Rosetta silent file (secondary structure, phi, psi, omega in degrees, C-alpha in Angstrom):
SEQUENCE: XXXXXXXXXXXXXXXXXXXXXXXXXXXXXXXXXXXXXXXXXXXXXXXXXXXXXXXXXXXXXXXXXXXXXXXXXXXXXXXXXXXXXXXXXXXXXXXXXXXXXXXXXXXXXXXXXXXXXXXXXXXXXXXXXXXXXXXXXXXXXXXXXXXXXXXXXXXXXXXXXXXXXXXXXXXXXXXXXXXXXXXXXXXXXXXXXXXXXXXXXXXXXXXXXXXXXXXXXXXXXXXXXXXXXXXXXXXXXXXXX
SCORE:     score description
SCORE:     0.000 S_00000001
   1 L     0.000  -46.577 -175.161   26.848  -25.958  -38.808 S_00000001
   2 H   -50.824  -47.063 -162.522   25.663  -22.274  -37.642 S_00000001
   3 H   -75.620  -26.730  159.007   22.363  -23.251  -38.897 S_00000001
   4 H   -61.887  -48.663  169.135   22.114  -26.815  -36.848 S_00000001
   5 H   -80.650    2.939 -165.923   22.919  -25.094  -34.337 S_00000001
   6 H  -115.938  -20.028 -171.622   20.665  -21.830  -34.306 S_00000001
   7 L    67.337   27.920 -172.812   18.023  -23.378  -36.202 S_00000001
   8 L  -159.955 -178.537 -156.067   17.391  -20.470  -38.448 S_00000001
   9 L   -84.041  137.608  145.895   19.659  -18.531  -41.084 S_00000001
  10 H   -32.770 -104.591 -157.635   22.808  -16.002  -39.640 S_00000001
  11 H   -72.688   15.728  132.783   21.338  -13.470  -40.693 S_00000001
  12 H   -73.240  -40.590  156.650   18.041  -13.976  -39.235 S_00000001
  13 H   -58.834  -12.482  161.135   19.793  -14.417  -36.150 S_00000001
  14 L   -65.848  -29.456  165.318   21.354  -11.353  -36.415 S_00000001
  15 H   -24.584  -74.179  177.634   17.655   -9.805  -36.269 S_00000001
  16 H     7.562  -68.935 -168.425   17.943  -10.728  -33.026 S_00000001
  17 H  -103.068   13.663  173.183   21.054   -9.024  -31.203 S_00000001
  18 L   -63.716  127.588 -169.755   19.641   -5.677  -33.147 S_00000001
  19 H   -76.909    4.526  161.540   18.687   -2.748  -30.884 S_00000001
  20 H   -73.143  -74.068 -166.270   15.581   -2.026  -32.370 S_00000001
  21 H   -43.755  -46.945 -174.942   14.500   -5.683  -31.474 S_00000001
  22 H   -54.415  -43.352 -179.133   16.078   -5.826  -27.742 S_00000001
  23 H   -42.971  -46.605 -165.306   14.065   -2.312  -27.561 S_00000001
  24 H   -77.495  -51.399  175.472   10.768   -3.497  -28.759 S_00000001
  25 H   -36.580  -42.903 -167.530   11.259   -6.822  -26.441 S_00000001
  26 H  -101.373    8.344  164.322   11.454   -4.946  -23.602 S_00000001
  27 H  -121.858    2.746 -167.750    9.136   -2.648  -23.886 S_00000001
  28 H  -119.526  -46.079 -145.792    6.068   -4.431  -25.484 S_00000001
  29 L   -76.074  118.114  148.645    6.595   -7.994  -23.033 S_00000001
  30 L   -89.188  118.147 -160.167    4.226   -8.032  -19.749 S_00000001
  31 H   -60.049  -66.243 -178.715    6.265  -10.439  -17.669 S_00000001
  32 H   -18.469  -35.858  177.699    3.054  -10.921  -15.659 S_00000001
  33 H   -88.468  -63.094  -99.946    1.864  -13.727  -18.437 S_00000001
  34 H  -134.271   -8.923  162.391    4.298  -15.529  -19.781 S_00000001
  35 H   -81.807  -32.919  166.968    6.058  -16.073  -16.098 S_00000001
  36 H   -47.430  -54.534 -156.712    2.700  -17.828  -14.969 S_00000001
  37 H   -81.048  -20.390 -144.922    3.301  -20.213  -17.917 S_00000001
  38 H   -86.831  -44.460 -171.528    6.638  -20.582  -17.262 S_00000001
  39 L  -115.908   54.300  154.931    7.425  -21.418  -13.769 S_00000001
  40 L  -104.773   14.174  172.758    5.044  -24.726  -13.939 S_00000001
  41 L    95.289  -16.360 -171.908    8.130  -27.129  -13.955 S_00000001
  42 L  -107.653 -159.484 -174.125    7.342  -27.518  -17.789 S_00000001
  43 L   -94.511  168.753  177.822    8.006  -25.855  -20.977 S_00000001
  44 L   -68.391 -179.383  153.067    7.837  -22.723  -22.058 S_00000001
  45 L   -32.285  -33.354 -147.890    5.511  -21.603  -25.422 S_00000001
  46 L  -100.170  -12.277 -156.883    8.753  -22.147  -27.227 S_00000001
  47 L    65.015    4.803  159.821    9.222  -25.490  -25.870 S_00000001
  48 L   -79.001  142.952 -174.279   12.563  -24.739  -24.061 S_00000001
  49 L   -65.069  155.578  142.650   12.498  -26.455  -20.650 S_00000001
  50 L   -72.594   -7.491 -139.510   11.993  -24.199  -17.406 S_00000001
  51 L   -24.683   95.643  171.054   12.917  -24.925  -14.658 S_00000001
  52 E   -72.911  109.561  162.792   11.550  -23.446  -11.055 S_00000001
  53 E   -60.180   96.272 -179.361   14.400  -22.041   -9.414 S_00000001
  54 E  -104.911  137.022 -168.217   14.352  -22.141   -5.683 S_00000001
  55 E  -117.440  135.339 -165.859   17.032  -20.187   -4.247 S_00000001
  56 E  -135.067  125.254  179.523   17.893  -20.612   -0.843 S_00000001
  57 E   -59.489  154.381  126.236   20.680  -18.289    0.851 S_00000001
  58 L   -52.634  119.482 -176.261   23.541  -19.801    2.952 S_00000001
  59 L   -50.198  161.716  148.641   24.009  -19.294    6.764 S_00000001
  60 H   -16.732  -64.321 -175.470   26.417  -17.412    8.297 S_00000001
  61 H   -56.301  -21.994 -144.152   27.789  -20.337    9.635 S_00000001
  62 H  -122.432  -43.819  156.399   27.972  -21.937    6.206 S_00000001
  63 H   -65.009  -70.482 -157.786   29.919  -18.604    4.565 S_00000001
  64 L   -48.889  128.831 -162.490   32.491  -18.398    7.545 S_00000001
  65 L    58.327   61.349 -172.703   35.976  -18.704    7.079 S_00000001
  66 L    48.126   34.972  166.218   35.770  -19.556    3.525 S_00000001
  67 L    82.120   -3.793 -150.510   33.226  -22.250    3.696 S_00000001
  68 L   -78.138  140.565 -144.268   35.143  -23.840    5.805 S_00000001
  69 L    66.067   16.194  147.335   33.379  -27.593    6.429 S_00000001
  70 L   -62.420  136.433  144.537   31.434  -27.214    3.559 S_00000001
  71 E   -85.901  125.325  149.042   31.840  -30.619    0.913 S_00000001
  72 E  -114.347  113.443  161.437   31.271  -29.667   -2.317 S_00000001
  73 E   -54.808  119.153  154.875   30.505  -31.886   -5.129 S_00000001
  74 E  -115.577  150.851  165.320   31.383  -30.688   -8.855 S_00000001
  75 E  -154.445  127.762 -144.587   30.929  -31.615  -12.317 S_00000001
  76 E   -98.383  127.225 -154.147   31.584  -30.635  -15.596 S_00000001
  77 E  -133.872  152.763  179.583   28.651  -30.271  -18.012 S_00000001
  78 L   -90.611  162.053  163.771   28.311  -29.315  -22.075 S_00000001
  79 L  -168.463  168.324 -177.041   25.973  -26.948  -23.117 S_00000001
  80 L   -68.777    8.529 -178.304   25.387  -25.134  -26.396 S_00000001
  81 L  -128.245   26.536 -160.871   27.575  -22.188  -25.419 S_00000001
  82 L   113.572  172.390  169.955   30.495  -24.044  -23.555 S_00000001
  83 L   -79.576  149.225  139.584   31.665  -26.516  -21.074 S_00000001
  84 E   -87.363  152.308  137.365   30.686  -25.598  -17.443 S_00000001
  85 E   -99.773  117.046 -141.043   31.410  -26.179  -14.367 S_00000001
  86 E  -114.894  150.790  170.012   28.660  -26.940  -11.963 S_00000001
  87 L  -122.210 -160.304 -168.718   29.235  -27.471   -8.252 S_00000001
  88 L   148.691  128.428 -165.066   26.771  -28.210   -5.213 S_00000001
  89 L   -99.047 -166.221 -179.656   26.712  -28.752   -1.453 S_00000001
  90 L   -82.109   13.144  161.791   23.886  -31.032   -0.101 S_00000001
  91 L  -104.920   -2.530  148.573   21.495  -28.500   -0.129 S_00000001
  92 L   115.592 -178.228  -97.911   21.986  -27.571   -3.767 S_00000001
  93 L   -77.272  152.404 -153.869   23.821  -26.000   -6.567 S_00000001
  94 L  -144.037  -50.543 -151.320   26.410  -23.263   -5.302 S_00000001
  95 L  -168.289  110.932  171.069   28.678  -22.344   -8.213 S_00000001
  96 E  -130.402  135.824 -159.960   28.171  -22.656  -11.974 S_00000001
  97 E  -157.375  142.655 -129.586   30.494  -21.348  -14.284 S_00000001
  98 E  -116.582  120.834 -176.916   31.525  -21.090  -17.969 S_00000001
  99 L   -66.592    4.691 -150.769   35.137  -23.629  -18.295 S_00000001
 100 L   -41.917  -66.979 -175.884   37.115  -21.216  -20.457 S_00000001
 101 L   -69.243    1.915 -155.463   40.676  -21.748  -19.155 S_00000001
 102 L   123.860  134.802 -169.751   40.285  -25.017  -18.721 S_00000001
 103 H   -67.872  -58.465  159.936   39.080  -27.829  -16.477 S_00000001
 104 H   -85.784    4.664  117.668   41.861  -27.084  -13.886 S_00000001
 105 H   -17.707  -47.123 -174.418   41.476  -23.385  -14.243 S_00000001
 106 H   -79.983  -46.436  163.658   37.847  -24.061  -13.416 S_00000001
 107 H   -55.055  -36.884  170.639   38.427  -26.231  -10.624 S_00000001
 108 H   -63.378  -37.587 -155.700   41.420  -23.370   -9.186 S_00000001
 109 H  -102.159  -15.834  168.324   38.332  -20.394   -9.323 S_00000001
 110 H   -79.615  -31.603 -176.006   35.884  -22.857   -7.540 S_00000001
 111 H   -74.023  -33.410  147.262   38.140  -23.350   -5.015 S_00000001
 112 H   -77.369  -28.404  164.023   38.727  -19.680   -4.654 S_00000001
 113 H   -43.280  -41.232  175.398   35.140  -18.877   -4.190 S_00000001
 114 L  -126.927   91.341 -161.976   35.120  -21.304   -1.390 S_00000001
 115 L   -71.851  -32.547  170.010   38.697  -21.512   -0.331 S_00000001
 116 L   -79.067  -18.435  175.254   38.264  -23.584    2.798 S_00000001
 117 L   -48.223  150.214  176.050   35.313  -26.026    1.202 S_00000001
 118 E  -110.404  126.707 -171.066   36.492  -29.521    0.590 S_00000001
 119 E  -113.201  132.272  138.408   35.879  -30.391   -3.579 S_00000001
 120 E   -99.793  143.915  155.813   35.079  -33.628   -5.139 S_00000001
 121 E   -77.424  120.712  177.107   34.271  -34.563   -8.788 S_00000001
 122 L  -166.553   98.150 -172.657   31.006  -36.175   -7.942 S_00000001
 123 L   -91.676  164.034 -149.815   28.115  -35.924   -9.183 S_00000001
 124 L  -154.202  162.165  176.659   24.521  -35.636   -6.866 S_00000001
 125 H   -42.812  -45.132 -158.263   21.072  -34.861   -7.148 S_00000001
 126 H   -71.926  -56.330 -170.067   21.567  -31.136   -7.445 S_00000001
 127 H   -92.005    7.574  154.741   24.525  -30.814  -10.015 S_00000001
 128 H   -94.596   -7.902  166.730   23.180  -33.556  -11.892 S_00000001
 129 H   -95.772   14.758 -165.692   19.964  -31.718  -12.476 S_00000001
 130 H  -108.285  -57.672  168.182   21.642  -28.712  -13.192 S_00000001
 131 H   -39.589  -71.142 -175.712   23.887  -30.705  -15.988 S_00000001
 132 H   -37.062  -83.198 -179.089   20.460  -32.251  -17.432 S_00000001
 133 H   -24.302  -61.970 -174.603   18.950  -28.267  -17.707 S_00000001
 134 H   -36.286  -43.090 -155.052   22.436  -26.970  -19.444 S_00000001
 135 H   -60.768  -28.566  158.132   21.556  -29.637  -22.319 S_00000001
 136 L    69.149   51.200 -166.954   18.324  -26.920  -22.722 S_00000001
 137 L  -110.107   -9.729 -152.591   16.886  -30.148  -25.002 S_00000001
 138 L    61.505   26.502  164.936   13.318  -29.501  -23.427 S_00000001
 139 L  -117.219  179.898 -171.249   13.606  -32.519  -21.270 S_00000001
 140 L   133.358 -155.136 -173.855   14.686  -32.885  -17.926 S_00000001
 141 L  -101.378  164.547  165.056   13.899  -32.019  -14.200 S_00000001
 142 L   -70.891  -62.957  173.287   11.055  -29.514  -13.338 S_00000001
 143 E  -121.429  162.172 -152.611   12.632  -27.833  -10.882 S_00000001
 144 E  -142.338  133.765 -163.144   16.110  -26.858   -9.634 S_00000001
 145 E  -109.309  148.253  160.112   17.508  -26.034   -6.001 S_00000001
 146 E  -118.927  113.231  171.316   20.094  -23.311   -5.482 S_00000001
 147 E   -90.638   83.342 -150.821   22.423  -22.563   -2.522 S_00000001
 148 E  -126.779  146.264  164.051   24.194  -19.632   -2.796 S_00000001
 149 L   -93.386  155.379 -169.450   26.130  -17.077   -0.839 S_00000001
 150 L  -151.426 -172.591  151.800   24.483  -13.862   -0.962 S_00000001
 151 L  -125.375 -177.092 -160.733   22.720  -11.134    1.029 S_00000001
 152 H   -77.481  -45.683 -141.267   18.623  -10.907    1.264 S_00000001
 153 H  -102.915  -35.796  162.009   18.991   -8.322   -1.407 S_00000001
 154 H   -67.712  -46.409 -177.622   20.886  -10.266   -4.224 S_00000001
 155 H   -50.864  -52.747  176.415   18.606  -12.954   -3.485 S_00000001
 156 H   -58.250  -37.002  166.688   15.994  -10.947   -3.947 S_00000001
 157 H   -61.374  -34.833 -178.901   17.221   -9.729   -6.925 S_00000001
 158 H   -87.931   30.063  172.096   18.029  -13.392   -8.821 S_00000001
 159 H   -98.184  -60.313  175.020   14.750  -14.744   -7.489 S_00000001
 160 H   -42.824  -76.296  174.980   13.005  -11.471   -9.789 S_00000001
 161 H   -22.858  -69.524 -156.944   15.708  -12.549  -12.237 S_00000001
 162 L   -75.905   16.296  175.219   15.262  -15.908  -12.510 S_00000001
 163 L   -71.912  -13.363 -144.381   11.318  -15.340  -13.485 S_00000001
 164 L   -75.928  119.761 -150.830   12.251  -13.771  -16.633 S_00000001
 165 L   -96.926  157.147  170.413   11.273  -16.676  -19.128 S_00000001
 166 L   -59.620  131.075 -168.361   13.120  -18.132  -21.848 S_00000001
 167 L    99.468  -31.359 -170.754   13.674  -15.870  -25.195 S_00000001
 168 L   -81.933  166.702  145.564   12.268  -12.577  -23.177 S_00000001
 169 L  -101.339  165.009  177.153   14.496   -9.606  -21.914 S_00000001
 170 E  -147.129 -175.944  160.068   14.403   -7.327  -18.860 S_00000001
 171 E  -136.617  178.156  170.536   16.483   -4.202  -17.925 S_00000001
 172 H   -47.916  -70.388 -170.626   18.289   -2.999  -14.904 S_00000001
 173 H   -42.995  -45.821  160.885   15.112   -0.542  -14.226 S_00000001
 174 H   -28.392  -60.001 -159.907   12.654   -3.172  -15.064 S_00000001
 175 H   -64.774  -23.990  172.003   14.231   -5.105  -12.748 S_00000001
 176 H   -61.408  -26.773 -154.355   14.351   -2.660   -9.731 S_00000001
 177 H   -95.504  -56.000 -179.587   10.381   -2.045  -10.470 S_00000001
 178 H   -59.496  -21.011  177.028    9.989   -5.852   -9.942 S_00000001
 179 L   -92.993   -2.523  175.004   11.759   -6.231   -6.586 S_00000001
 180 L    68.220   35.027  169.746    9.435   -2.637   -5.551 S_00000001
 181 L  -139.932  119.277 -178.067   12.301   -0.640   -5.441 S_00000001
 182 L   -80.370  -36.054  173.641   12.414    1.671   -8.301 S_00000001
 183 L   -64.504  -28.399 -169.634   15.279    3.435   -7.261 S_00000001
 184 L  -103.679   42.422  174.285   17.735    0.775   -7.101 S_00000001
 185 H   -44.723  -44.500 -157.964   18.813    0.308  -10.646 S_00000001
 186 H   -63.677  -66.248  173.975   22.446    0.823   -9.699 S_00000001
 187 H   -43.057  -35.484  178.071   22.023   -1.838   -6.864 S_00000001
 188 H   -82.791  -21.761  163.636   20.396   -3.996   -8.699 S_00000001
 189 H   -79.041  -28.431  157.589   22.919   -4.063  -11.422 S_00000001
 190 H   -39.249  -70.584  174.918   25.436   -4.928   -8.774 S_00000001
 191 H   -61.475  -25.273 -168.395   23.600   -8.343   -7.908 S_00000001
 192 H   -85.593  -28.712  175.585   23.342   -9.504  -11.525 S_00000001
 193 H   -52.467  -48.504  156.629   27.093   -8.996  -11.816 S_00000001
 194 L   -44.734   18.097  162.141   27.678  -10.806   -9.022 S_00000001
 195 L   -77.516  122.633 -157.480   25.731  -14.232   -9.910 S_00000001
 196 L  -103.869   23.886  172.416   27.708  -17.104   -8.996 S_00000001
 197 E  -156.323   92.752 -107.893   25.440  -19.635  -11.394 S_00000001
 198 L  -126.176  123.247  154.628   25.777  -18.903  -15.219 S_00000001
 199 L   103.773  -57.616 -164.568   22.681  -19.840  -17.380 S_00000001
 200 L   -65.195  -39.568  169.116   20.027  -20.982  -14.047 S_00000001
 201 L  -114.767  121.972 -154.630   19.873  -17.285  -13.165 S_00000001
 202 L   -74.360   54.753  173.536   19.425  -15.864  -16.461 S_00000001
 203 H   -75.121    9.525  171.557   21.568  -12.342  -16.155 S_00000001
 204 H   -76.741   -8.016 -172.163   22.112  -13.019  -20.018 S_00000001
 205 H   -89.781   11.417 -165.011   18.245  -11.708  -20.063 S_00000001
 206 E  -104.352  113.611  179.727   19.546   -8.484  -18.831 S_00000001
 207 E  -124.186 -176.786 -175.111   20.200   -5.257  -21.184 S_00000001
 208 E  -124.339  145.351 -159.166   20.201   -1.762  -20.607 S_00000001
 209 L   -65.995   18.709 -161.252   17.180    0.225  -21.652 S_00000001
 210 L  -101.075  -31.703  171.012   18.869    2.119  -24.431 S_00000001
 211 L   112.123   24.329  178.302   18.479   -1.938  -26.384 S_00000001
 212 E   -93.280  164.932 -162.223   22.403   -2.318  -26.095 S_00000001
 213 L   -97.871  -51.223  173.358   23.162   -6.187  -24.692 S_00000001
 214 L   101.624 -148.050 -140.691   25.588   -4.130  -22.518 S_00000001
 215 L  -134.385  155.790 -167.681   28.692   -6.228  -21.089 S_00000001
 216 L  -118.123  142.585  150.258   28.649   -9.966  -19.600 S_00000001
 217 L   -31.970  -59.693 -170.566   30.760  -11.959  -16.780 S_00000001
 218 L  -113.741   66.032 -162.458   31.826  -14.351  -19.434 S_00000001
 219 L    49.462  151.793  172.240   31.822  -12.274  -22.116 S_00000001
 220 H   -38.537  -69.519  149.092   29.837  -10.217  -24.586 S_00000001
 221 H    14.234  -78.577 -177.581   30.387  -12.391  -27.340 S_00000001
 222 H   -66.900   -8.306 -178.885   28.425  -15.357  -25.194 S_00000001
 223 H  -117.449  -10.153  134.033   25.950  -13.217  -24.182 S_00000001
 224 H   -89.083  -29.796  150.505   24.789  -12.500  -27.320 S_00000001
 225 H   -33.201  -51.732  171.661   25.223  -16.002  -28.625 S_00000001
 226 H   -60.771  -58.660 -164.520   22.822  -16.868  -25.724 S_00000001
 227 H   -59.285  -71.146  171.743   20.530  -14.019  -26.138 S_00000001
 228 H   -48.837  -29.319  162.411   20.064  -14.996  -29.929 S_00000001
 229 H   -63.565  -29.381 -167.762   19.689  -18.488  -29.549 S_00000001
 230 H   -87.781  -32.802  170.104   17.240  -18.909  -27.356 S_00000001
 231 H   -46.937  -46.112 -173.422   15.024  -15.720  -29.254 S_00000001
 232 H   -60.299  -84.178 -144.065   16.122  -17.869  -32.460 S_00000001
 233 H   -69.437  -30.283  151.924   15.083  -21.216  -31.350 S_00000001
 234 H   -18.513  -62.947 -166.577   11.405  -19.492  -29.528 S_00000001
 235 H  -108.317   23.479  145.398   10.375  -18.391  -32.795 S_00000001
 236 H   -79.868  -40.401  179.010   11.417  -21.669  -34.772 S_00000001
 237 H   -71.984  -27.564 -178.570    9.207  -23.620  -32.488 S_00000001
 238 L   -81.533  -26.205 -164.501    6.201  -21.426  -32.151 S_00000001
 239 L  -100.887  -35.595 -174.386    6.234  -20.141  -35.655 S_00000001
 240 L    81.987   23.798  127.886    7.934  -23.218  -37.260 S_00000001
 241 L   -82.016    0.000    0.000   10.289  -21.407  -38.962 S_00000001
């Protein structure tokens, strides 16, 4: 079963989560290539889909008073590391999230993120492309719209984020260097905690520069599961083991 799903041996996948590998990833990969190939709507080298992730902030008007007059659409989607829950106003995807507790557990913490928002189970263009992406089959949509509340400065940060291609790593510092602010490691680890859409902006690509996977919203556990699969399934397709 491990091996249908990882497509390679345990412990070759354990290679993987080792900190001499996260080390070497992240200090040998220039982003600069392999995000060019990456963010064309197609697949990566690896043959994992891509998506381009356009992220678009939410007004004022559209935050205030809990969302209030916001519709939101949700739906509940599989993926190889759990069920989610993906939501999405009409301008697209809002709030994706890992189903732990349950389907109404999941439905109670979308409703506190946007306590005044009105929720349907419905699915729509947005969270039905979002669903498609989770299956990570290397089919699908090209691109993917996101509507999220934020400030300019988490945005800025998951936009930098979400270049980081499938299979690859980054660090906090990296990531600060990519957004031109060198300085703002600390800040910048702030916004990846804070990402309110699990998988489409990839803070599972995020370690700390020592090569430790460091600590996850929905746990470590899953965020090395993640990290190894997609490094696993990278080098089964390119090498064809």
């Amino acid at each position: 079963m491990f091996t249908a799903w990882a497509e390679i041996s345990f412990n070759r996948f354990l290679e993987f989560l080792s900190v001499g590998y996260a080390k070497r990833v992240v200090e040998e990969e220039n982003f600069s290539r392999p995000v060019a190939a990456c963010t064309t709507g197609s697949s990566c080298a690896c043959g994992l889909h891509a998506p381009v992730v356009h992220i678009d902030g939410m007004t004022p008007d559209e935050c205030r008073g809990g969302a209030a007059g916001l519709q939101l659409h949700y739906v509940f989607s599989q993926s190889p590391f759990g069920e989610l829950i993906v939501a999405s106003t009409g301008k697209g995807v809002c709030y994706a999230a890992f189903a732990d507790g349950g389907r109404e557990a999941a439905i109670r913490s979308l409703q506190s993120a946007f306590p005044l928002a009105t929720l349907q189970e419905h699915p729509d263009v947005h969270n039905t492309c979002a669903a498609r992406i989770f299956q990570l089959d290397g089919t699908g949509v090209g691109e993917v719209r996101l509507h999220l509340k934020a400030t300019p400065f988490q945005v800025k940060v998951w936009k930098a984020l979400a270049e980081v291609p499938v299979g690859h790593l980054t660090t906090y510092r990296q990531l600060a260097h990519s957004i031109g602010n060198a300085r703002a490691s600390r800040a910048v680890g702030g916004a990846v905690a804070c990402n309110p859409v699990a998988l489409l902006i990839p803070c599972h690509r995020v370690i700390h520069s020592t090569g430790c996977i460091g600590n996850y919203h929905w746990g470590p556990e899953r965020k090395a599961a993640i990290i190894g699969w997609e490094a696993a399934h990278c080098t089964s397709r390119t090498t064809g083991c």
